Structure formats: structure tokens, C-alpha cells
Amino acid sequence: MNIGIILAAGEGTRMKSKTPKVLHEVMGKKIIQYVLDACSEANINEKVMILGHGKEKIIETLKDKDFKWKEQPIGEDKPYGTGYAVMQAEDLIEDNATVVILNGDVPLIEGKTLDNFINFHKKNSNSASVLTAKLEDPYGYGRIIRKDDKILGIVEEKDASEEHKRINEINSGIYCFNGNELKEILKELDTDNSQQEYYITDGIKKIVEKGLKVGGYLIEDAIQIKGVNNRIQLSELSTEEKIRINKKHMLNGVNIIDPDNTYIEKDVEIGMDTTIYPNTFLEGKTIIGEDNIIGPGTIIQNSKIGNNNKIENSKIIKSTLENHNKIGPYAYIRPNCKIGSCVKVGDFVELKNTTIGDNSKASHLAYLGDGEVGDNANIGCGVIFVNYDGKNKHKTIIKDGAFVGSNSNLVAPIVVEKGAYIACGSTITEDVEENALAIGRARQVTKINKGKDRYK
Ligand code: UD1
Ligand code: CA
């Protein structure tokens, strides 16, 4: 069995934030969620988080996720350190388990890397293994002391001699231990170091001292082990993740005009030959088909977009669009809209909880809330579905081929039957029958010569 122990009790003071560090986001996803997902991908099925600072907020935020947690007591008089954090999970560590220890603030670690690392640990029959990388600037990290392929120890920056400081292979803070041996060395850790903390890294030295084997698994892709300690590092990792995601889509045939200014979250899917213009944000579980033109300046969240759509300077939330639609510029499609094919939703049109059938149009300046629009209907400029009476929301139903003239108010609940025609400027309060013409406005009065008198 694989157990993951995720250390996340630290205060994260350098973030200067009211939000616990691991709840900050990298490309729309919480740092801690990356770590949990990587564990799942690597078959680390039992996940134990060590929580302290910000514990309540973390548990509340992740309440529907699958993990256990242990509390690390926090306070001036309390011990501290990565070793002490691991001690909190002692009773959950089974003797024959492979225990993977991870830092909760290292988001870009990949499941595949963890998987290879666990295999490396097992295949070499190591008692402990350390995931390492070489950095041009290793400052701040623990340095790996090696003899050939054997690790002899890890020295923290603050305890390092000049000679140690020149070592550029660093400790990622990710380890594999055999359960029984880990429990043994946890009992032997002390705080005899410059920070007077229990270091988990001292556990590595203790295993070496027992004559047991510690292996180092060096990875090339050092970004995977970088931690977030401040907002500069947060933005560096976000940029790196953004470019990685964009490259993956480009290699899959998506045309991204300006990858530096295009923000696609990890779970988004995009089909071939879709083009994405700058300042576009594709978020959550959004699925986009082929041959679309999206952006510039478009935000799409948790939506499903078919093929051959053109969506410009618009925002779409939790909705579905089929094919060949033209959206925007400046359309706002709010949750639960279903748009068929060959539909036009033009400038300054807002939709909410509304379906629109094929070939229908709302070309300019309209609000369609809680509506059902059939096929081939025309919703004129300035039309409002008056859906709210101050207390309840009501439905507006416009059937196939109906034509709603400009600047009309449809006071819901209301049904406009097939082929009906609403004269512009009408306020419609009663259902309109099939093929009828409805006019609901005051008659014009024209007074001869009165215009001339207006300044008298
Ligand atoms: C640690 C390693 C260092 C390694 C680096 C990689 C030790 C002694 N040093 O240093 O060799 O290069 O990670 O990033 O392990 N935490 C707790 N409880 C505590 C202390 C820390 O849960 O009492 C958590 C933190 O929230 C954080 C993680 O452990 O998620 C790492 O702690 P941090 O203080 O950042 O360790 P580093 O000094 O970076
Ligand atoms: Ca750190």
C-alpha cells in the first residue's frame, strides 16, 4: 500500500496573506489540489495531510475531497519542523506500507514522476529514497551529500558549510520510506540544529547510519519540485504552468495566437484547428470542439462549445453551444443556457437560464432570462424578458418563427406562439396566439405647431 503524507502545517508567512498558502491558486487550481491530484495519479490512495496554521479554512475548502488529516499543534512553546510534522501521522503508518512524504506547497509535481519515483524506491529495495534535482541557484534548499549513487545525508542551507553550499543537487522535500523504518527513525529525531527543529532530513542520515540503503532519484525537470514561498514564486509557477498547458494544446493542433496572454486551465479540452486569440480565459471543465474562433478577450467557464463557433469578447458560464454560432462581441451568457446551431447572440445581449433553438437571433442589446426561444425566431434590439416580479422568476416562451420587435417587454409568464409578430415598443402581458400580430403600446398623438411653442 502507498500512503502519502502531505506537509501543510507551516504558516507561509512570506505569502503575506490571510489565505493559507496551500489554498492559493496556480492557473485556477489550488496548490494543494495539484498535490492531491498527483498523488491520485501515482496510486497513492491514502492521503494524510498534516495541518496546523489555517487548518479550518483548508478543511472547509477541501470538504468534498478524499483525504485524512492530522493536526500538528502550533504555538510558541510547541516543537516545529518537517520531522515533527511527519510524527503526527505516526499511527496511520502501516509497517509494510510505502510512505511518500510530500510538501504541500510544491504544485507542479507530476503524478507520473511520483509513480516513477515509487518504482525506483521499490526496485532498488531502498529503505529510503529522496527525489532530487540540480538547480543553477540552489540557495535555500537542503543539499544532497552523495557518494556515487548512494545518499549519505542532506544538509540544510542554514547548517551548510561553504563547501556544502557549492553543491547544486538539492532535496525536493519528497521522499519514499518503508513504513516500519520510518516509524523507527521518527523516534530518534532531535532538534540539534541551527533552527532547533525536528528535520525529516535528519531521518535520512539516521537511516544511512544504520547501514541501510538510501537512493537519490534525480529528475531533469526541476520546475516540478519548486515550492511556493512568496507571491513572486507563485506567479513564476503560474507562468510556467500556463505555458506548459498551452504548448500541449498547440501540439494537439490548437492555434494559440499569443500563448503568453492566453490562460487555459488544466482540465480544459480543445479540438483541432480551433484558434484562440489573446486575453482569453478558458476555465474549469470547459470542452471546446474543432474549428472555433475564440477571443480576443473571452472568458469561458465550465461550458461545452461545439464546432465552428465564433465567440468574441464575451463571457460564457456553465452553458452549452452547438455549432456555427456567432457570439458577441460583448455577449454575456450566464449559467444554464443551451444554444443550438447557427444562432446569433450579438453585442450587449445577456442570457440567463435560457434555451435558443437553431437559426434564431438576438443581435443586439437584449436581456433574455428564464426563456425558451424556438427555431428561426428573431428577438429584436432592446427586447427584455421581464422575468422577475420582485419575488419570483417566471418563464418567457417564444415559439418557432416568432418575431419580437425592437424594444419590447415580454412580461412573464408569457407565451408567444409560432409565427406570431410583436410590434416594436410593445409591452406584452397576455399570451399571443399563432401567427397573430400583437401591439401593446399607446397610440401616437401629433399636435400641429405645438413643437414651435416649446420654449414659451
Ligand atoms: C524543506 C527541507 C529542505 C528541502 C525543502 C524543499 C527540511 C528540514 N528541509 O525545507 O531540505 O530542500 O523543504 O522545498 O525538511 N511544515 C509542516 N510543519 C512544520 C514545518 C513545515 O507541516 O512544522 C510543512 C510546511 O507547511 C511546508 C513543508 O512542510 O509545506 C516544508 O516546510 P518548509 O519550512 O518550507 O521547509 P524548507 O525550509 O523549505
Ligand atoms: Ca518550502
Short mmCIF file of N, CA and C in Angstrom, two decimals, residues 121-238:
data_model
loop_
_atom_site.label_atom_id
_atom_site.label_comp_id
_atom_site.label_asym_id
_atom_site.label_seq_id
_atom_site.Cartn_x
_atom_site.Cartn_y
_atom_site.Cartn_z
N HIS A 121 12.15 3.41 -5.91
CA HIS A 121 12.34 3.05 -4.50
C HIS A 121 12.18 1.54 -4.29
N LYS A 122 11.16 1.00 -4.90
CA LYS A 122 10.86 -0.42 -4.68
C LYS A 122 11.86 -1.31 -5.41
N LYS A 123 12.15 -0.95 -6.66
CA LYS A 123 13.03 -1.79 -7.47
C LYS A 123 14.42 -1.91 -6.85
N ASN A 124 14.89 -0.82 -6.25
CA ASN A 124 16.23 -0.83 -5.65
C ASN A 124 16.22 -1.33 -4.21
N SER A 125 15.06 -1.74 -3.74
CA SER A 125 14.92 -2.18 -2.34
C SER A 125 15.56 -1.20 -1.37
N ASN A 126 15.30 0.09 -1.59
CA ASN A 126 15.84 1.11 -0.70
C ASN A 126 15.05 1.15 0.60
N SER A 127 15.72 1.59 1.66
CA SER A 127 15.00 1.86 2.90
C SER A 127 14.37 3.24 2.82
N ALA A 128 15.08 4.14 2.16
CA ALA A 128 14.52 5.48 1.89
C ALA A 128 15.04 5.96 0.55
N SER A 129 14.26 6.82 -0.10
CA SER A 129 14.70 7.43 -1.36
C SER A 129 14.34 8.90 -1.32
N VAL A 130 15.17 9.69 -1.97
CA VAL A 130 14.95 11.14 -2.00
C VAL A 130 14.82 11.58 -3.45
N LEU A 131 13.82 12.35 -3.75
CA LEU A 131 13.67 12.92 -5.09
C LEU A 131 14.52 14.20 -5.13
N THR A 132 15.42 14.28 -6.10
CA THR A 132 16.33 15.44 -6.15
C THR A 132 16.33 16.08 -7.53
N ALA A 133 16.91 17.28 -7.60
CA ALA A 133 17.09 17.95 -8.88
C ALA A 133 18.33 18.82 -8.77
N LYS A 134 18.87 19.21 -9.91
CA LYS A 134 20.01 20.13 -9.88
C LYS A 134 19.52 21.52 -10.25
N LEU A 135 19.93 22.50 -9.45
CA LEU A 135 19.49 23.88 -9.70
C LEU A 135 20.72 24.75 -9.90
N GLU A 136 20.60 25.70 -10.83
CA GLU A 136 21.68 26.66 -11.03
C GLU A 136 21.91 27.45 -9.74
N ASP A 137 20.79 27.84 -9.13
CA ASP A 137 20.89 28.56 -7.87
C ASP A 137 20.20 27.74 -6.77
N PRO A 138 20.99 26.96 -6.04
CA PRO A 138 20.39 26.05 -5.04
C PRO A 138 20.11 26.72 -3.70
N TYR A 139 20.29 28.02 -3.64
CA TYR A 139 20.16 28.74 -2.36
C TYR A 139 18.83 28.42 -1.67
N GLY A 140 18.89 28.16 -0.39
CA GLY A 140 17.68 27.95 0.40
C GLY A 140 17.26 26.49 0.53
N TYR A 141 17.70 25.67 -0.40
CA TYR A 141 17.30 24.26 -0.35
C TYR A 141 18.30 23.42 0.44
N GLY A 142 17.86 22.27 0.92
CA GLY A 142 18.77 21.30 1.51
C GLY A 142 19.64 20.71 0.41
N ARG A 143 20.95 20.53 0.70
CA ARG A 143 21.88 20.00 -0.32
C ARG A 143 22.09 18.50 -0.09
N ILE A 144 22.21 17.79 -1.20
CA ILE A 144 22.36 16.34 -1.17
C ILE A 144 23.85 15.97 -1.08
N ILE A 145 24.21 15.24 -0.05
CA ILE A 145 25.58 14.73 0.07
C ILE A 145 25.56 13.30 -0.45
N ARG A 146 26.34 13.06 -1.49
CA ARG A 146 26.30 11.78 -2.19
C ARG A 146 27.65 11.12 -2.21
N LYS A 147 27.63 9.82 -2.31
CA LYS A 147 28.82 9.09 -2.74
C LYS A 147 28.30 8.15 -3.82
N ASP A 148 28.66 8.47 -5.07
CA ASP A 148 28.15 7.74 -6.23
C ASP A 148 26.61 7.72 -6.20
N ASP A 149 26.01 6.52 -6.27
CA ASP A 149 24.54 6.56 -6.30
C ASP A 149 23.93 6.45 -4.91
N LYS A 150 24.76 6.54 -3.90
CA LYS A 150 24.24 6.46 -2.53
C LYS A 150 24.17 7.83 -1.88
N ILE A 151 23.08 8.08 -1.20
CA ILE A 151 22.96 9.35 -0.49
C ILE A 151 23.47 9.16 0.94
N LEU A 152 24.30 10.10 1.39
CA LEU A 152 24.85 9.98 2.74
C LEU A 152 24.12 10.90 3.72
N GLY A 153 23.56 11.98 3.18
CA GLY A 153 22.84 12.89 4.07
C GLY A 153 22.33 14.11 3.32
N ILE A 154 21.61 14.96 4.05
CA ILE A 154 21.09 16.21 3.49
C ILE A 154 21.45 17.32 4.47
N VAL A 155 22.02 18.38 3.95
CA VAL A 155 22.40 19.50 4.84
C VAL A 155 21.55 20.72 4.49
N GLU A 156 20.91 21.27 5.50
CA GLU A 156 20.08 22.46 5.28
C GLU A 156 20.96 23.69 5.02
N GLU A 157 20.43 24.63 4.25
CA GLU A 157 21.15 25.87 3.95
C GLU A 157 21.74 26.48 5.22
N LYS A 158 20.91 26.54 6.24
CA LYS A 158 21.34 27.23 7.46
C LYS A 158 22.41 26.47 8.24
N ASP A 159 22.56 25.20 7.94
CA ASP A 159 23.58 24.42 8.63
C ASP A 159 24.76 24.11 7.72
N ALA A 160 24.75 24.67 6.50
CA ALA A 160 25.71 24.25 5.48
C ALA A 160 27.05 24.98 5.61
N SER A 161 28.13 24.25 5.35
CA SER A 161 29.46 24.86 5.27
C SER A 161 29.62 25.46 3.87
N GLU A 162 30.70 26.20 3.65
CA GLU A 162 30.95 26.80 2.33
C GLU A 162 31.00 25.70 1.27
N GLU A 163 31.60 24.60 1.63
CA GLU A 163 31.75 23.50 0.68
C GLU A 163 30.38 22.91 0.33
N HIS A 164 29.55 22.72 1.35
CA HIS A 164 28.19 22.21 1.11
C HIS A 164 27.40 23.14 0.21
N LYS A 165 27.59 24.44 0.45
CA LYS A 165 26.79 25.41 -0.31
C LYS A 165 27.06 25.36 -1.81
N ARG A 166 28.23 24.83 -2.17
CA ARG A 166 28.54 24.74 -3.59
C ARG A 166 27.86 23.55 -4.28
N ILE A 167 27.28 22.66 -3.50
CA ILE A 167 26.58 21.50 -4.10
C ILE A 167 25.29 22.00 -4.75
N ASN A 168 25.07 21.61 -5.99
CA ASN A 168 23.85 22.13 -6.63
C ASN A 168 22.73 21.09 -6.78
N GLU A 169 22.96 19.88 -6.28
CA GLU A 169 21.86 18.91 -6.24
C GLU A 169 21.09 19.12 -4.93
N ILE A 170 19.79 19.32 -5.07
CA ILE A 170 19.02 19.74 -3.89
C ILE A 170 17.93 18.72 -3.53
N ASN A 171 17.50 18.84 -2.30
CA ASN A 171 16.42 17.99 -1.78
C ASN A 171 15.07 18.61 -2.15
N SER A 172 14.26 17.83 -2.83
CA SER A 172 12.93 18.34 -3.24
C SER A 172 11.97 18.40 -2.07
N GLY A 173 12.28 17.66 -0.99
CA GLY A 173 11.30 17.55 0.10
C GLY A 173 10.31 16.42 -0.15
N ILE A 174 10.58 15.63 -1.20
CA ILE A 174 9.73 14.47 -1.50
C ILE A 174 10.55 13.20 -1.26
N TYR A 175 10.03 12.31 -0.42
CA TYR A 175 10.77 11.12 -0.02
C TYR A 175 9.86 9.89 -0.08
N CYS A 176 10.52 8.74 -0.24
CA CYS A 176 9.83 7.46 -0.02
C CYS A 176 10.51 6.78 1.16
N PHE A 177 9.71 6.24 2.04
CA PHE A 177 10.25 5.47 3.16
C PHE A 177 9.48 4.16 3.26
N ASN A 178 10.14 3.15 3.83
CA ASN A 178 9.39 1.96 4.22
C ASN A 178 8.77 2.24 5.57
N GLY A 179 7.51 1.90 5.71
CA GLY A 179 6.75 2.26 6.90
C GLY A 179 7.44 1.95 8.21
N ASN A 180 7.87 0.70 8.37
CA ASN A 180 8.47 0.31 9.66
C ASN A 180 9.72 1.12 9.97
N GLU A 181 10.57 1.33 8.95
CA GLU A 181 11.83 2.05 9.18
C GLU A 181 11.57 3.53 9.46
N LEU A 182 10.57 4.06 8.80
CA LEU A 182 10.24 5.48 9.06
C LEU A 182 9.81 5.66 10.51
N LYS A 183 8.95 4.76 10.98
CA LYS A 183 8.47 4.89 12.36
C LYS A 183 9.62 4.81 13.36
N GLU A 184 10.57 3.96 13.03
CA GLU A 184 11.73 3.82 13.91
C GLU A 184 12.55 5.10 13.99
N ILE A 185 12.86 5.69 12.84
CA ILE A 185 13.72 6.89 12.89
C ILE A 185 12.98 8.11 13.43
N LEU A 186 11.65 8.13 13.28
CA LEU A 186 10.89 9.27 13.83
C LEU A 186 11.13 9.37 15.34
N LYS A 187 11.30 8.23 15.98
CA LYS A 187 11.52 8.21 17.44
C LYS A 187 12.90 8.76 17.79
N GLU A 188 13.79 8.74 16.79
CA GLU A 188 15.19 9.10 17.10
C GLU A 188 15.53 10.54 16.72
N LEU A 189 14.60 11.24 16.08
CA LEU A 189 14.93 12.62 15.65
C LEU A 189 15.12 13.53 16.85
N ASP A 190 16.01 14.52 16.68
CA ASP A 190 16.18 15.53 17.74
C ASP A 190 16.21 16.92 17.10
N THR A 191 16.38 17.92 17.94
CA THR A 191 16.34 19.30 17.42
C THR A 191 17.73 19.94 17.48
N ASP A 192 18.73 19.10 17.33
CA ASP A 192 20.11 19.57 17.47
C ASP A 192 20.60 20.17 16.15
N ASN A 193 20.06 21.34 15.79
CA ASN A 193 20.47 22.02 14.56
C ASN A 193 20.24 23.52 14.72
N SER A 194 20.67 24.28 13.72
CA SER A 194 20.67 25.74 13.90
C SER A 194 19.26 26.30 14.10
N GLN A 195 18.23 25.61 13.58
CA GLN A 195 16.86 26.14 13.73
C GLN A 195 16.10 25.51 14.90
N GLN A 196 16.77 24.58 15.57
CA GLN A 196 16.15 23.83 16.67
C GLN A 196 14.78 23.26 16.32
N GLU A 197 14.79 22.64 15.14
CA GLU A 197 13.56 21.99 14.66
C GLU A 197 13.83 20.50 14.49
N TYR A 198 12.75 19.72 14.45
CA TYR A 198 12.89 18.33 14.03
C TYR A 198 12.89 18.32 12.49
N TYR A 199 14.02 17.89 11.93
CA TYR A 199 14.12 17.83 10.47
C TYR A 199 13.82 16.41 10.00
N ILE A 200 12.96 16.26 9.01
CA ILE A 200 12.79 14.92 8.42
C ILE A 200 14.07 14.52 7.69
N THR A 201 14.81 15.52 7.24
CA THR A 201 16.07 15.24 6.53
C THR A 201 17.08 14.53 7.43
N ASP A 202 17.01 14.76 8.73
CA ASP A 202 17.89 14.04 9.66
C ASP A 202 17.56 12.56 9.68
N GLY A 203 16.30 12.25 9.40
CA GLY A 203 15.89 10.86 9.34
C GLY A 203 16.65 10.12 8.24
N ILE A 204 16.92 10.81 7.17
CA ILE A 204 17.68 10.20 6.06
C ILE A 204 19.08 9.83 6.56
N LYS A 205 19.71 10.74 7.28
CA LYS A 205 21.06 10.48 7.81
C LYS A 205 21.02 9.29 8.77
N LYS A 206 19.96 9.25 9.57
CA LYS A 206 19.87 8.16 10.56
C LYS A 206 19.74 6.81 9.85
N ILE A 207 19.02 6.77 8.78
CA ILE A 207 18.88 5.51 8.05
C ILE A 207 20.23 5.10 7.47
N VAL A 208 20.98 6.08 6.96
CA VAL A 208 22.32 5.79 6.43
C VAL A 208 23.20 5.25 7.55
N GLU A 209 23.12 5.87 8.71
CA GLU A 209 23.95 5.45 9.85
C GLU A 209 23.65 4.01 10.29
N LYS A 210 22.44 3.58 10.04
CA LYS A 210 22.09 2.19 10.39
C LYS A 210 22.61 1.20 9.35
N GLY A 211 23.29 1.74 8.33
CA GLY A 211 23.83 0.86 7.29
C GLY A 211 22.78 0.46 6.26
N LEU A 212 21.63 1.16 6.27
CA LEU A 212 20.59 0.84 5.29
C LEU A 212 20.76 1.71 4.05
N LYS A 213 20.07 1.33 2.98
CA LYS A 213 20.31 1.96 1.68
C LYS A 213 19.37 3.14 1.41
N VAL A 214 19.96 4.28 1.07
CA VAL A 214 19.17 5.45 0.69
C VAL A 214 19.53 5.83 -0.75
N GLY A 215 18.54 5.88 -1.61
CA GLY A 215 18.79 6.20 -3.01
C GLY A 215 18.34 7.61 -3.35
N GLY A 216 18.99 8.20 -4.35
CA GLY A 216 18.58 9.53 -4.82
C GLY A 216 18.03 9.42 -6.22
N TYR A 217 16.86 9.94 -6.43
CA TYR A 217 16.24 9.87 -7.76
C TYR A 217 16.25 11.28 -8.35
N LEU A 218 17.19 11.49 -9.27
CA LEU A 218 17.40 12.84 -9.82
C LEU A 218 16.49 13.08 -11.02
N ILE A 219 15.72 14.16 -10.99
CA ILE A 219 14.90 14.46 -12.18
C ILE A 219 15.45 15.69 -12.89
N GLU A 220 15.26 15.70 -14.21
CA GLU A 220 15.78 16.78 -15.05
C GLU A 220 14.91 18.03 -14.94
N ASP A 221 13.62 17.79 -14.84
CA ASP A 221 12.65 18.88 -14.95
C ASP A 221 12.46 19.54 -13.57
N ALA A 222 13.38 20.42 -13.25
CA ALA A 222 13.45 20.94 -11.87
C ALA A 222 12.22 21.74 -11.44
N ILE A 223 11.49 22.27 -12.41
CA ILE A 223 10.32 23.09 -12.05
C ILE A 223 9.32 22.27 -11.22
N GLN A 224 9.31 20.97 -11.45
CA GLN A 224 8.36 20.11 -10.74
C GLN A 224 8.54 20.10 -9.23
N ILE A 225 9.73 20.47 -8.78
CA ILE A 225 9.96 20.38 -7.33
C ILE A 225 10.07 21.77 -6.70
N LYS A 226 9.77 22.79 -7.47
CA LYS A 226 9.87 24.13 -6.89
C LYS A 226 8.69 24.42 -5.97
N GLY A 227 9.00 25.01 -4.86
CA GLY A 227 7.97 25.33 -3.88
C GLY A 227 7.51 26.77 -4.01
N VAL A 228 6.36 27.04 -3.43
CA VAL A 228 5.84 28.41 -3.40
C VAL A 228 6.04 28.95 -1.98
N ASN A 229 6.86 29.96 -1.86
CA ASN A 229 7.04 30.58 -0.53
C ASN A 229 6.56 32.02 -0.53
N ASN A 230 6.56 32.66 -1.70
CA ASN A 230 6.08 34.05 -1.77
C ASN A 230 5.32 34.24 -3.09
N ARG A 231 4.80 35.45 -3.29
CA ARG A 231 3.94 35.67 -4.46
C ARG A 231 4.73 35.74 -5.76
N ILE A 232 6.02 36.01 -5.64
CA ILE A 232 6.83 36.02 -6.87
C ILE A 232 6.94 34.59 -7.38
N GLN A 233 7.22 33.67 -6.46
CA GLN A 233 7.32 32.26 -6.88
C GLN A 233 5.95 31.74 -7.36
N LEU A 234 4.90 32.23 -6.73
CA LEU A 234 3.55 31.82 -7.16
C LEU A 234 3.33 32.22 -8.61
N SER A 235 3.72 33.44 -8.95
CA SER A 235 3.49 33.90 -10.32
C SER A 235 4.45 33.20 -11.29
N GLU A 236 5.66 32.88 -10.84
CA GLU A 236 6.59 32.15 -11.73
C GLU A 236 6.05 30.76 -12.06
N LEU A 237 5.52 30.10 -11.07
CA LEU A 237 5.00 28.75 -11.34
C LEU A 237 3.71 28.81 -12.18
N SER A 238 2.92 29.86 -11.95
CA SER A 238 1.70 30.01 -12.76
C SER A 238 2.08 30.22 -14.23
#
